[in-house]
Amino acid sequence: MLLKAPLLVCIAAVANAAVISVEAATTTPADAVPAATPAPTLITPTGEDLVKRKVIATKTEASLSTPSPWLRTISSTHIELVTPVIIGGVTFSAKPKNVKTPLPWLSVHPNGFLKTITPKVKNQVTQNASPDYGNWFDYPVTSTIKLADVIKDHDGKEDDTHHDVTYVHEKNHEDRLLNPIMRCTPDRYFKKKVNGEKIEQKPFCSPSENTKIILGEVHWITWYTRYFANADKVRLHMAYVERGKNGILQKRGVESLEEDTFFTTEWLDNLDGVYPLEITEDDLLGKPIQDVVLSIQPDYIDDEDFSLTNGTLLTLRRYPLKPTKKTKQLQLEKKSDKSALYVALTIPTIMVFFFVGYVLINFLFRDNRTWKKIKIRSRRRLNERYTPLPSNTFELQNRS
């Protein structure tokens, strides 16, 4: 049975971190302040029925309190109201404690798990600082400059020019900085072996090829957003694959994308670059392990032209290879429940079998029971007519 999975709670919830742009009333006259207008969201709001899938661990979120909204100063006349949210235990759009102390950030393991990194400032040097992405997310802008106009006493030709390249930040760059999760860049691509050659698994940084996706755990999918430079939206697909000859994985043959995928997100903002994945029991189809392929589709490729084969192979598992405390506890609880059930069912079952066997044996050997014949003989012997002994010679002679 194919499932059309909606978008997970994380991406939709982070949409609440929308920045409301207002003019600073403290530095600008009141009549100059325009009405508050919504600015571009940190992460695009999509999928209103996300709660149906219940992908994010609600226990984790319930144990954390959402920080209060805070004001962020962009410029002397531009202030933004930022509302933090907690998604899968991760706080997005959090307020820095102070200007001198950078916020903790989250590194992403190749399997999609997160690790908190806390920067420290020592001797005015920041240790364990968040990654410097360089120009990975900037757009090059080339301008032609006439050298005679900028260089005094230029001794070259009058029409000599220079092509100057500068880099411009992506749109909503300030909003992207509020995402504490490490972004995917090409230098972090995982390399997989294909026919003896190492090939980068573009555009994903996590999870890497052959990662075990564990039931009940959140694995963060990250991709390089500039890989789809012309895409505003993308969506993720997962489809089952089968092991053919020699253990080689191959996609199950079906006619359409809709029939092939058991998991498909809503259209996501490509610039988000992150997505929390948590599988459900239904995804395993009653088995402990399922092999799947993860693919990403940009909005400029139609469903008919999109191929699921160009993706990352993953393995869905009910439990990890090395049990964690959480999985050990779950296994112990299930074993104890099963043991009690076995005891409750075993004793009545034995009694039923014993009773049925007793009745069956009596029925089969009903004609060979020795006590029946003994009882009949005894009854005949007791019921025989009594002949008294002769009391005189006359009776004795007559009897003989």
mmCIF file of C-alpha atoms in Angstrom:
data_model
loop_
_atom_site.group_PDB
_atom_site.id
_atom_site.type_symbol
_atom_site.label_atom_id
_atom_site.label_comp_id
_atom_site.label_asym_id
_atom_site.label_seq_id
_atom_site.Cartn_x
_atom_site.Cartn_y
_atom_site.Cartn_z
ATOM 1 C CA MET A 1 0.000 0.000 0.000
ATOM 2 C CA LEU A 2 1.552 3.287 -1.088
ATOM 3 C CA LEU A 3 1.715 6.193 1.291
ATOM 4 C CA LYS A 4 1.745 9.824 0.303
ATOM 5 C CA ALA A 5 3.557 11.327 3.266
ATOM 6 C CA PRO A 6 3.074 14.996 4.032
ATOM 7 C CA LEU A 7 5.830 17.366 4.961
ATOM 8 C CA LEU A 8 7.329 16.894 8.407
ATOM 9 C CA VAL A 9 6.548 19.192 11.279
ATOM 10 C CA CYS A 10 9.986 20.753 11.363
ATOM 11 C CA ILE A 11 9.988 22.629 8.105
ATOM 12 C CA ALA A 12 6.446 23.868 8.588
ATOM 13 C CA ALA A 13 6.997 24.895 12.166
ATOM 14 C CA VAL A 14 10.119 26.865 11.421
ATOM 15 C CA ALA A 15 7.936 28.989 9.222
ATOM 16 C CA ASN A 16 6.719 30.569 12.436
ATOM 17 C CA ALA A 17 10.137 32.199 12.661
ATOM 18 C CA ALA A 18 9.009 34.710 10.083
ATOM 19 C CA VAL A 19 10.662 38.029 10.504
ATOM 20 C CA ILE A 20 8.340 40.999 10.805
ATOM 21 C CA SER A 21 10.001 44.082 9.445
ATOM 22 C CA VAL A 22 9.337 47.357 11.271
ATOM 23 C CA GLU A 23 11.074 50.695 11.323
ATOM 24 C CA ALA A 24 12.825 51.515 14.591
ATOM 25 C CA ALA A 25 10.497 53.772 16.541
ATOM 26 C CA THR A 26 13.275 54.726 18.933
ATOM 27 C CA THR A 27 15.326 56.335 16.188
ATOM 28 C CA THR A 28 12.639 57.392 13.722
ATOM 29 C CA PRO A 29 9.620 59.677 14.193
ATOM 30 C CA ALA A 30 6.380 57.817 14.787
ATOM 31 C CA ASP A 31 4.726 59.124 11.638
ATOM 32 C CA ALA A 32 7.612 57.751 9.587
ATOM 33 C CA VAL A 33 7.127 54.188 10.782
ATOM 34 C CA PRO A 34 5.261 52.141 8.153
ATOM 35 C CA ALA A 35 2.795 49.410 9.002
ATOM 36 C CA ALA A 36 4.376 46.105 9.928
ATOM 37 C CA THR A 37 4.705 43.888 6.873
ATOM 38 C CA PRO A 38 5.760 40.245 6.818
ATOM 39 C CA ALA A 39 9.288 39.712 5.562
ATOM 40 C CA PRO A 40 10.464 36.495 3.865
ATOM 41 C CA THR A 41 10.271 33.572 6.248
ATOM 42 C CA LEU A 42 13.280 31.751 7.582
ATOM 43 C CA ILE A 43 11.925 28.502 6.250
ATOM 44 C CA THR A 44 8.982 28.300 3.904
ATOM 45 C CA PRO A 45 5.589 27.448 5.471
ATOM 46 C CA THR A 46 4.245 24.410 3.638
ATOM 47 C CA GLY A 47 2.007 21.505 4.556
ATOM 48 C CA GLU A 48 -0.789 22.218 7.013
ATOM 49 C CA ASP A 49 -1.560 18.548 7.710
ATOM 50 C CA LEU A 50 1.905 17.685 8.996
ATOM 51 C CA VAL A 51 0.662 16.497 12.359
ATOM 52 C CA LYS A 52 -0.901 13.452 10.719
ATOM 53 C CA ARG A 53 2.496 11.839 10.207
ATOM 54 C CA LYS A 54 3.819 12.860 13.657
ATOM 55 C CA VAL A 55 7.402 12.653 12.521
ATOM 56 C CA ILE A 56 9.047 14.849 15.125
ATOM 57 C CA ALA A 57 9.524 13.460 18.608
ATOM 58 C CA THR A 58 6.938 15.372 20.626
ATOM 59 C CA LYS A 59 8.444 14.194 23.907
ATOM 60 C CA THR A 60 11.642 16.046 23.102
ATOM 61 C CA GLU A 61 9.812 19.228 22.218
ATOM 62 C CA ALA A 62 7.550 19.056 25.246
ATOM 63 C CA SER A 63 10.549 18.929 27.564
ATOM 64 C CA LEU A 64 11.864 22.223 26.205
ATOM 65 C CA SER A 65 10.360 25.677 26.624
ATOM 66 C CA THR A 66 10.188 27.940 23.585
ATOM 67 C CA PRO A 67 12.215 31.151 24.049
ATOM 68 C CA SER A 68 10.441 34.487 23.874
ATOM 69 C CA PRO A 69 10.462 36.641 20.714
ATOM 70 C CA TRP A 70 13.312 39.127 20.445
ATOM 71 C CA LEU A 71 14.313 42.174 18.398
ATOM 72 C CA ARG A 72 17.195 41.983 15.951
ATOM 73 C CA THR A 73 18.815 45.146 14.633
ATOM 74 C CA ILE A 74 19.690 44.960 10.950
ATOM 75 C CA SER A 75 20.623 48.614 10.527
ATOM 76 C CA SER A 76 20.166 51.880 12.371
ATOM 77 C CA THR A 77 16.661 52.245 10.944
ATOM 78 C CA HIS A 78 15.685 48.602 10.518
ATOM 79 C CA ILE A 79 14.640 46.308 13.355
ATOM 80 C CA GLU A 80 13.170 42.833 13.003
ATOM 81 C CA LEU A 81 10.983 40.860 15.402
ATOM 82 C CA VAL A 82 12.141 37.232 15.503
ATOM 83 C CA THR A 83 10.086 34.391 17.022
ATOM 84 C CA PRO A 84 12.159 31.330 18.011
ATOM 85 C CA VAL A 85 10.736 27.828 17.568
ATOM 86 C CA ILE A 86 11.845 24.373 18.716
ATOM 87 C CA ILE A 87 11.825 21.643 16.087
ATOM 88 C CA GLY A 88 12.902 18.113 16.962
ATOM 89 C CA GLY A 89 14.837 19.404 19.943
ATOM 90 C CA VAL A 90 16.569 22.111 17.865
ATOM 91 C CA THR A 91 15.938 25.797 18.616
ATOM 92 C CA PHE A 92 15.717 27.913 15.488
ATOM 93 C CA SER A 93 16.049 31.719 15.516
ATOM 94 C CA ALA A 94 17.376 31.821 19.083
ATOM 95 C CA LYS A 95 18.541 35.102 20.574
ATOM 96 C CA PRO A 96 22.300 35.392 21.207
ATOM 97 C CA LYS A 97 23.179 35.790 24.868
ATOM 98 C CA ASN A 98 25.337 38.767 24.002
ATOM 99 C CA VAL A 99 27.290 40.157 21.099
ATOM 100 C CA LYS A 100 30.598 38.781 22.337
ATOM 101 C CA THR A 101 29.377 35.211 22.910
ATOM 102 C CA PRO A 102 28.396 33.312 19.751
ATOM 103 C CA LEU A 103 25.501 30.876 19.854
ATOM 104 C CA PRO A 104 26.025 27.110 19.946
ATOM 105 C CA TRP A 105 25.637 25.440 16.589
ATOM 106 C CA LEU A 106 24.895 21.905 15.424
ATOM 107 C CA SER A 107 27.231 19.804 13.336
ATOM 108 C CA VAL A 108 25.681 17.069 11.203
ATOM 109 C CA HIS A 109 27.085 13.548 11.260
ATOM 110 C CA PRO A 110 27.054 11.663 7.938
ATOM 111 C CA ASN A 111 24.197 9.537 9.321
ATOM 112 C CA GLY A 112 22.070 12.652 9.861
ATOM 113 C CA PHE A 113 22.411 12.880 13.650
ATOM 114 C CA LEU A 114 23.177 16.262 15.221
ATOM 115 C CA LYS A 115 25.892 17.204 17.695
ATOM 116 C CA THR A 116 25.909 20.449 19.657
ATOM 117 C CA ILE A 117 29.101 22.502 19.389
ATOM 118 C CA THR A 118 29.557 25.305 21.927
ATOM 119 C CA PRO A 119 31.978 28.069 20.865
ATOM 120 C CA LYS A 120 34.287 29.562 23.471
ATOM 121 C CA VAL A 121 36.045 32.913 23.409
ATOM 122 C CA LYS A 122 39.566 32.764 24.829
ATOM 123 C CA ASN A 123 42.041 35.628 24.545
ATOM 124 C CA GLN A 124 39.686 37.315 22.082
ATOM 125 C CA VAL A 125 39.844 34.239 19.843
ATOM 126 C CA THR A 126 36.711 32.174 19.202
ATOM 127 C CA GLN A 127 37.252 28.450 19.466
ATOM 128 C CA ASN A 128 34.850 25.955 17.843
ATOM 129 C CA ALA A 129 33.206 28.756 15.921
ATOM 130 C CA SER A 130 30.406 28.029 13.481
ATOM 131 C CA PRO A 131 31.554 27.157 9.944
ATOM 132 C CA ASP A 132 32.712 29.852 7.553
ATOM 133 C CA TYR A 133 30.973 29.051 4.298
ATOM 134 C CA GLY A 134 33.111 31.390 2.229
ATOM 135 C CA ASN A 135 31.417 32.061 -1.104
ATOM 136 C CA TRP A 136 29.528 28.771 -1.308
ATOM 137 C CA PHE A 137 26.182 30.558 -0.964
ATOM 138 C CA ASP A 138 27.085 33.825 -2.689
ATOM 139 C CA TYR A 139 26.370 34.801 -6.277
ATOM 140 C CA PRO A 140 29.191 36.203 -8.441
ATOM 141 C CA VAL A 141 28.543 39.572 -10.038
ATOM 142 C CA THR A 142 30.914 40.685 -12.790
ATOM 143 C CA SER A 143 31.329 44.360 -13.622
ATOM 144 C CA THR A 144 33.434 45.859 -16.409
ATOM 145 C CA ILE A 145 35.602 48.797 -15.355
ATOM 146 C CA LYS A 146 37.393 51.114 -17.735
ATOM 147 C CA LEU A 147 40.917 51.457 -16.368
ATOM 148 C CA ALA A 148 41.385 54.996 -17.645
ATOM 149 C CA ASP A 149 38.490 56.096 -15.436
ATOM 150 C CA VAL A 150 39.858 54.666 -12.200
ATOM 151 C CA ILE A 151 43.644 54.798 -12.626
ATOM 152 C CA LYS A 152 45.232 58.210 -12.787
ATOM 153 C CA ASP A 153 47.884 58.642 -15.485
ATOM 154 C CA HIS A 154 46.996 55.288 -17.001
ATOM 155 C CA ASP A 155 49.680 54.600 -19.611
ATOM 156 C CA GLY A 156 47.814 51.865 -21.443
ATOM 157 C CA LYS A 157 45.214 52.071 -24.094
ATOM 158 C CA GLU A 158 42.299 54.310 -23.431
ATOM 159 C CA ASP A 159 39.790 51.507 -23.900
ATOM 160 C CA ASP A 160 41.554 49.034 -21.597
ATOM 161 C CA THR A 161 39.037 47.380 -19.264
ATOM 162 C CA HIS A 162 39.062 45.138 -16.223
ATOM 163 C CA HIS A 163 36.407 42.581 -15.323
ATOM 164 C CA ASP A 164 35.894 42.793 -11.577
ATOM 165 C CA VAL A 165 34.071 39.921 -9.824
ATOM 166 C CA THR A 166 32.305 40.519 -6.527
ATOM 167 C CA TYR A 167 30.085 38.162 -4.558
ATOM 168 C CA VAL A 168 26.583 38.994 -3.380
ATOM 169 C CA HIS A 169 24.823 37.125 -0.575
ATOM 170 C CA GLU A 170 21.826 34.951 -1.382
ATOM 171 C CA LYS A 171 18.403 36.377 -0.640
ATOM 172 C CA ASN A 172 17.352 36.386 3.008
ATOM 173 C CA HIS A 173 20.968 35.861 4.004
ATOM 174 C CA GLU A 174 20.379 37.267 7.490
ATOM 175 C CA ASP A 175 17.536 34.824 8.032
ATOM 176 C CA ARG A 176 19.697 31.850 7.052
ATOM 177 C CA LEU A 177 22.122 32.786 9.816
ATOM 178 C CA LEU A 178 19.401 32.004 12.366
ATOM 179 C CA ASN A 179 19.507 28.331 11.397
ATOM 180 C CA PRO A 180 21.858 26.625 13.907
ATOM 181 C CA ILE A 181 22.296 23.477 11.793
ATOM 182 C CA MET A 182 25.490 23.224 9.754
ATOM 183 C CA ARG A 183 24.718 23.797 6.089
ATOM 184 C CA CYS A 184 25.727 21.451 3.305
ATOM 185 C CA THR A 185 28.577 22.541 1.023
ATOM 186 C CA PRO A 186 30.334 20.661 -1.818
ATOM 187 C CA ASP A 187 33.454 20.114 0.279
ATOM 188 C CA ARG A 188 31.328 17.956 2.598
ATOM 189 C CA TYR A 189 29.863 15.710 -0.088
ATOM 190 C CA PHE A 190 30.086 12.021 0.748
ATOM 191 C CA LYS A 191 31.952 9.992 -1.864
ATOM 192 C CA LYS A 192 30.548 6.604 -2.841
ATOM 193 C CA LYS A 193 32.143 3.895 -4.976
ATOM 194 C CA VAL A 194 30.503 3.185 -8.322
ATOM 195 C CA ASN A 195 32.235 0.657 -10.588
ATOM 196 C CA GLY A 196 35.472 1.169 -8.687
ATOM 197 C CA GLU A 197 35.369 4.977 -8.945
ATOM 198 C CA LYS A 198 34.613 7.428 -6.137
ATOM 199 C CA ILE A 199 31.673 9.634 -7.063
ATOM 200 C CA GLU A 200 30.248 12.449 -4.955
ATOM 201 C CA GLN A 201 26.651 11.854 -3.881
ATOM 202 C CA LYS A 202 25.440 15.263 -5.023
ATOM 203 C CA PRO A 203 23.612 17.213 -3.696
ATOM 204 C CA PHE A 204 23.339 15.474 -0.284
ATOM 205 C CA CYS A 205 25.744 15.832 2.625
ATOM 206 C CA SER A 206 23.610 13.708 4.943
ATOM 207 C CA PRO A 207 22.562 11.015 5.271
ATOM 208 C CA SER A 208 25.398 9.330 3.440
ATOM 209 C CA GLU A 209 25.137 6.244 1.251
ATOM 210 C CA ASN A 210 23.971 3.050 3.061
ATOM 211 C CA THR A 211 23.059 4.907 6.254
ATOM 212 C CA LYS A 212 20.800 2.990 8.641
ATOM 213 C CA ILE A 213 17.667 5.070 9.235
ATOM 214 C CA ILE A 214 16.439 3.966 12.665
ATOM 215 C CA LEU A 215 12.777 3.874 13.641
ATOM 216 C CA GLY A 216 12.060 6.468 16.335
ATOM 217 C CA GLU A 217 15.151 8.585 15.573
ATOM 218 C CA VAL A 218 15.322 11.893 13.685
ATOM 219 C CA HIS A 219 17.812 11.909 10.805
ATOM 220 C CA TRP A 220 18.439 15.315 9.247
ATOM 221 C CA ILE A 221 18.637 15.474 5.471
ATOM 222 C CA THR A 222 20.902 18.274 4.236
ATOM 223 C CA TRP A 223 21.632 19.292 0.654
ATOM 224 C CA TYR A 224 23.625 21.987 -1.127
ATOM 225 C CA THR A 225 21.072 24.594 -2.132
ATOM 226 C CA ARG A 226 23.179 26.115 -4.910
ATOM 227 C CA TYR A 227 23.215 22.746 -6.694
ATOM 228 C CA PHE A 228 19.748 23.691 -7.923
ATOM 229 C CA ALA A 229 20.580 27.288 -8.748
ATOM 230 C CA ASN A 230 17.399 27.814 -10.759
ATOM 231 C CA ALA A 231 15.030 26.045 -8.360
ATOM 232 C CA ASP A 232 12.878 27.902 -5.876
ATOM 233 C CA LYS A 233 11.228 24.729 -4.601
ATOM 234 C CA VAL A 234 12.300 21.110 -4.185
ATOM 235 C CA ARG A 235 10.712 18.004 -2.750
ATOM 236 C CA LEU A 236 12.087 14.741 -1.400
ATOM 237 C CA HIS A 237 11.084 11.223 -2.416
ATOM 238 C CA MET A 238 11.783 7.787 -0.969
ATOM 239 C CA ALA A 239 11.082 4.569 -2.854
ATOM 240 C CA TYR A 240 11.653 0.915 -2.032
ATOM 241 C CA VAL A 241 14.436 -0.940 -3.811
ATOM 242 C CA GLU A 242 15.148 -4.658 -4.062
ATOM 243 C CA ARG A 243 18.359 -6.643 -3.956
ATOM 244 C CA GLY A 244 18.963 -8.335 -7.263
ATOM 245 C CA LYS A 245 21.692 -10.750 -8.227
ATOM 246 C CA ASN A 246 25.031 -10.381 -6.406
ATOM 247 C CA GLY A 247 23.268 -8.217 -3.797
ATOM 248 C CA ILE A 248 22.995 -5.223 -6.135
ATOM 249 C CA LEU A 249 20.120 -2.897 -5.264
ATOM 250 C CA GLN A 250 17.638 -2.104 -7.989
ATOM 251 C CA LYS A 251 14.480 -0.011 -8.083
ATOM 252 C CA ARG A 252 11.174 -1.796 -8.208
ATOM 253 C CA GLY A 253 9.634 -1.524 -11.634
ATOM 254 C CA VAL A 254 6.477 0.609 -11.704
ATOM 255 C CA GLU A 255 4.948 2.918 -14.229
ATOM 256 C CA SER A 256 4.747 6.300 -12.500
ATOM 257 C CA LEU A 257 6.476 8.379 -9.843
ATOM 258 C CA GLU A 258 3.341 8.458 -7.720
ATOM 259 C CA GLU A 259 3.102 4.670 -7.701
ATOM 260 C CA ASP A 260 6.815 4.207 -7.043
ATOM 261 C CA THR A 261 7.238 6.414 -3.967
ATOM 262 C CA PHE A 262 5.974 5.607 -0.499
ATOM 263 C CA PHE A 263 7.190 8.941 0.913
ATOM 264 C CA THR A 264 6.960 12.353 -0.736
ATOM 265 C CA THR A 265 7.221 15.755 0.912
ATOM 266 C CA GLU A 266 5.362 18.878 -0.044
ATOM 267 C CA TRP A 267 7.319 21.432 -2.076
ATOM 268 C CA LEU A 268 10.037 22.916 0.155
ATOM 269 C CA ASP A 269 11.991 26.126 -0.114
ATOM 270 C CA ASN A 270 15.260 25.092 -1.744
ATOM 271 C CA LEU A 271 17.201 27.663 0.273
ATOM 272 C CA ASP A 272 16.272 25.901 3.512
ATOM 273 C CA GLY A 273 18.645 23.055 2.762
ATOM 274 C CA VAL A 274 17.583 20.967 5.781
ATOM 275 C CA TYR A 275 14.794 18.489 6.471
ATOM 276 C CA PRO A 276 14.143 16.209 9.487
ATOM 277 C CA LEU A 277 13.251 12.643 8.585
ATOM 278 C CA GLU A 278 11.705 10.130 10.961
ATOM 279 C CA ILE A 279 10.282 6.924 9.566
ATOM 280 C CA THR A 280 7.131 5.213 10.818
ATOM 281 C CA GLU A 281 6.281 1.581 11.508
ATOM 282 C CA ASP A 282 4.207 1.493 8.325
ATOM 283 C CA ASP A 283 7.282 2.321 6.235
ATOM 284 C CA LEU A 284 8.876 -0.999 7.231
ATOM 285 C CA LEU A 285 5.951 -3.013 5.812
ATOM 286 C CA GLY A 286 6.108 -5.408 8.746
ATOM 287 C CA LYS A 287 9.780 -6.243 8.175
ATOM 288 C CA PRO A 288 12.788 -5.356 10.368
ATOM 289 C CA ILE A 289 14.748 -3.967 7.383
ATOM 290 C CA GLN A 290 13.795 -2.186 4.158
ATOM 291 C CA ASP A 291 16.144 -0.864 1.455
ATOM 292 C CA VAL A 292 15.119 2.485 -0.048
ATOM 293 C CA VAL A 293 16.467 5.233 -2.292
ATOM 294 C CA LEU A 294 16.299 8.931 -1.350
ATOM 295 C CA SER A 295 15.991 11.457 -4.191
ATOM 296 C CA ILE A 296 15.410 15.194 -4.489
ATOM 297 C CA GLN A 297 13.335 16.767 -7.263
ATOM 298 C CA PRO A 298 13.667 20.457 -8.265
ATOM 299 C CA ASP A 299 10.546 22.302 -9.361
ATOM 300 C CA TYR A 300 11.769 22.738 -12.939
ATOM 301 C CA ILE A 301 11.730 18.957 -13.590
ATOM 302 C CA ASP A 302 8.324 17.390 -14.260
ATOM 303 C CA ASP A 303 7.304 14.123 -12.641
ATOM 304 C CA GLU A 304 7.429 12.352 -16.002
ATOM 305 C CA ASP A 305 11.059 13.379 -16.524
ATOM 306 C CA PHE A 306 12.270 12.775 -12.968
ATOM 307 C CA SER A 307 14.202 9.581 -12.207
ATOM 308 C CA LEU A 308 14.396 8.061 -8.747
ATOM 309 C CA THR A 309 17.495 6.061 -9.624
ATOM 310 C CA ASN A 310 19.750 9.105 -9.215
ATOM 311 C CA GLY A 311 19.580 9.088 -5.442
ATOM 312 C CA THR A 312 21.170 7.893 -2.227
ATOM 313 C CA LEU A 313 20.597 4.330 -1.045
ATOM 314 C CA LEU A 314 19.479 3.987 2.580
ATOM 315 C CA THR A 315 18.378 1.154 4.848
ATOM 316 C CA LEU A 316 15.362 1.509 7.113
ATOM 317 C CA ARG A 317 15.757 -0.465 10.336
ATOM 318 C CA ARG A 318 13.560 -1.143 13.318
ATOM 319 C CA TYR A 319 16.538 -1.142 15.695
ATOM 320 C CA PRO A 320 20.164 -0.010 15.317
ATOM 321 C CA LEU A 321 22.968 -2.551 14.901
ATOM 322 C CA LYS A 322 24.359 -1.483 18.272
ATOM 323 C CA PRO A 323 21.387 -1.073 20.627
ATOM 324 C CA THR A 324 21.144 2.230 22.459
ATOM 325 C CA LYS A 325 19.690 2.663 25.950
ATOM 326 C CA LYS A 326 16.385 3.653 24.380
ATOM 327 C CA THR A 327 16.154 0.620 22.109
ATOM 328 C CA LYS A 328 17.354 -1.730 24.870
ATOM 329 C CA GLN A 329 14.587 -0.470 27.143
ATOM 330 C CA LEU A 330 12.002 -0.952 24.392
ATOM 331 C CA GLN A 331 13.238 -4.476 23.728
ATOM 332 C CA LEU A 332 13.142 -5.372 27.444
ATOM 333 C CA GLU A 333 9.611 -4.029 27.764
ATOM 334 C CA LYS A 334 8.462 -6.056 24.772
ATOM 335 C CA LYS A 335 10.166 -9.205 26.095
ATOM 336 C CA SER A 336 8.558 -8.820 29.540
ATOM 337 C CA ASP A 337 5.150 -8.278 27.970
ATOM 338 C CA LYS A 338 5.591 -11.353 25.791
ATOM 339 C CA SER A 339 6.764 -13.481 28.749
ATOM 340 C CA ALA A 340 3.682 -12.583 30.778
ATOM 341 C CA LEU A 341 1.494 -13.344 27.786
ATOM 342 C CA TYR A 342 3.165 -16.713 27.260
ATOM 343 C CA VAL A 343 2.630 -17.688 30.911
ATOM 344 C CA ALA A 344 -1.001 -16.599 30.792
ATOM 345 C CA LEU A 345 -1.659 -18.667 27.675
ATOM 346 C CA THR A 346 0.463 -21.743 28.440
ATOM 347 C CA ILE A 347 -1.342 -23.034 31.558
ATOM 348 C CA PRO A 348 -4.895 -22.942 30.107
ATOM 349 C CA THR A 349 -3.596 -24.469 26.884
ATOM 350 C CA ILE A 350 -2.013 -27.404 28.744
ATOM 351 C CA MET A 351 -5.230 -27.996 30.688
ATOM 352 C CA VAL A 352 -7.293 -28.023 27.504
ATOM 353 C CA PHE A 353 -4.946 -30.498 25.796
ATOM 354 C CA PHE A 354 -4.958 -32.747 28.879
ATOM 355 C CA PHE A 355 -8.758 -32.795 29.060
ATOM 356 C CA VAL A 356 -9.154 -33.454 25.338
ATOM 357 C CA GLY A 357 -6.581 -36.269 25.514
ATOM 358 C CA TYR A 358 -8.293 -37.846 28.509
ATOM 359 C CA VAL A 359 -11.681 -37.850 26.799
ATOM 360 C CA LEU A 360 -10.213 -39.180 23.560
ATOM 361 C CA ILE A 361 -8.400 -42.078 25.252
ATOM 362 C CA ASN A 362 -11.502 -43.089 27.174
ATOM 363 C CA PHE A 363 -13.530 -43.043 23.990
ATOM 364 C CA LEU A 364 -11.067 -45.158 21.998
ATOM 365 C CA PHE A 365 -10.623 -47.857 24.686
ATOM 366 C CA ARG A 366 -14.185 -47.941 26.033
ATOM 367 C CA ASP A 367 -14.608 -51.651 25.114
ATOM 368 C CA ASN A 368 -11.346 -52.831 26.668
ATOM 369 C CA ARG A 369 -11.752 -51.484 30.164
ATOM 370 C CA THR A 370 -11.146 -54.256 32.707
ATOM 371 C CA TRP A 371 -13.154 -52.733 35.529
ATOM 372 C CA LYS A 372 -16.352 -52.983 33.455
ATOM 373 C CA LYS A 373 -16.092 -56.788 33.222
ATOM 374 C CA ILE A 374 -15.135 -57.183 36.865
ATOM 375 C CA LYS A 375 -18.137 -55.162 37.876
ATOM 376 C CA ILE A 376 -20.468 -57.376 35.826
ATOM 377 C CA ARG A 377 -19.027 -60.596 37.240
ATOM 378 C CA SER A 378 -19.383 -59.367 40.775
ATOM 379 C CA ARG A 379 -22.970 -58.449 40.190
ATOM 380 C CA ARG A 380 -23.802 -61.897 38.761
ATOM 381 C CA ARG A 381 -22.098 -63.681 41.619
ATOM 382 C CA LEU A 382 -23.969 -61.750 44.249
ATOM 383 C CA ASN A 383 -27.335 -62.179 42.543
ATOM 384 C CA GLU A 384 -27.154 -66.003 42.254
ATOM 385 C CA ARG A 385 -30.026 -67.878 44.080
ATOM 386 C CA TYR A 386 -29.017 -69.317 47.497
ATOM 387 C CA THR A 387 -29.439 -73.084 48.116
ATOM 388 C CA PRO A 388 -29.578 -73.952 51.817
ATOM 389 C CA LEU A 389 -27.664 -76.927 53.245
ATOM 390 C CA PRO A 390 -29.631 -80.105 54.137
ATOM 391 C CA SER A 391 -30.748 -80.124 57.710
ATOM 392 C CA ASN A 392 -31.497 -83.917 58.029
ATOM 393 C CA THR A 393 -30.849 -87.291 56.412
ATOM 394 C CA PHE A 394 -34.063 -87.242 54.426
ATOM 395 C CA GLU A 395 -33.174 -83.943 52.700
ATOM 396 C CA LEU A 396 -29.686 -85.196 52.047
ATOM 397 C CA GLN A 397 -30.932 -88.372 50.374
ATOM 398 C CA ASN A 398 -33.469 -86.499 48.271
ATOM 399 C CA ARG A 399 -30.783 -83.987 47.055
ATOM 400 C CA SER A 400 -28.452 -86.747 45.989
#
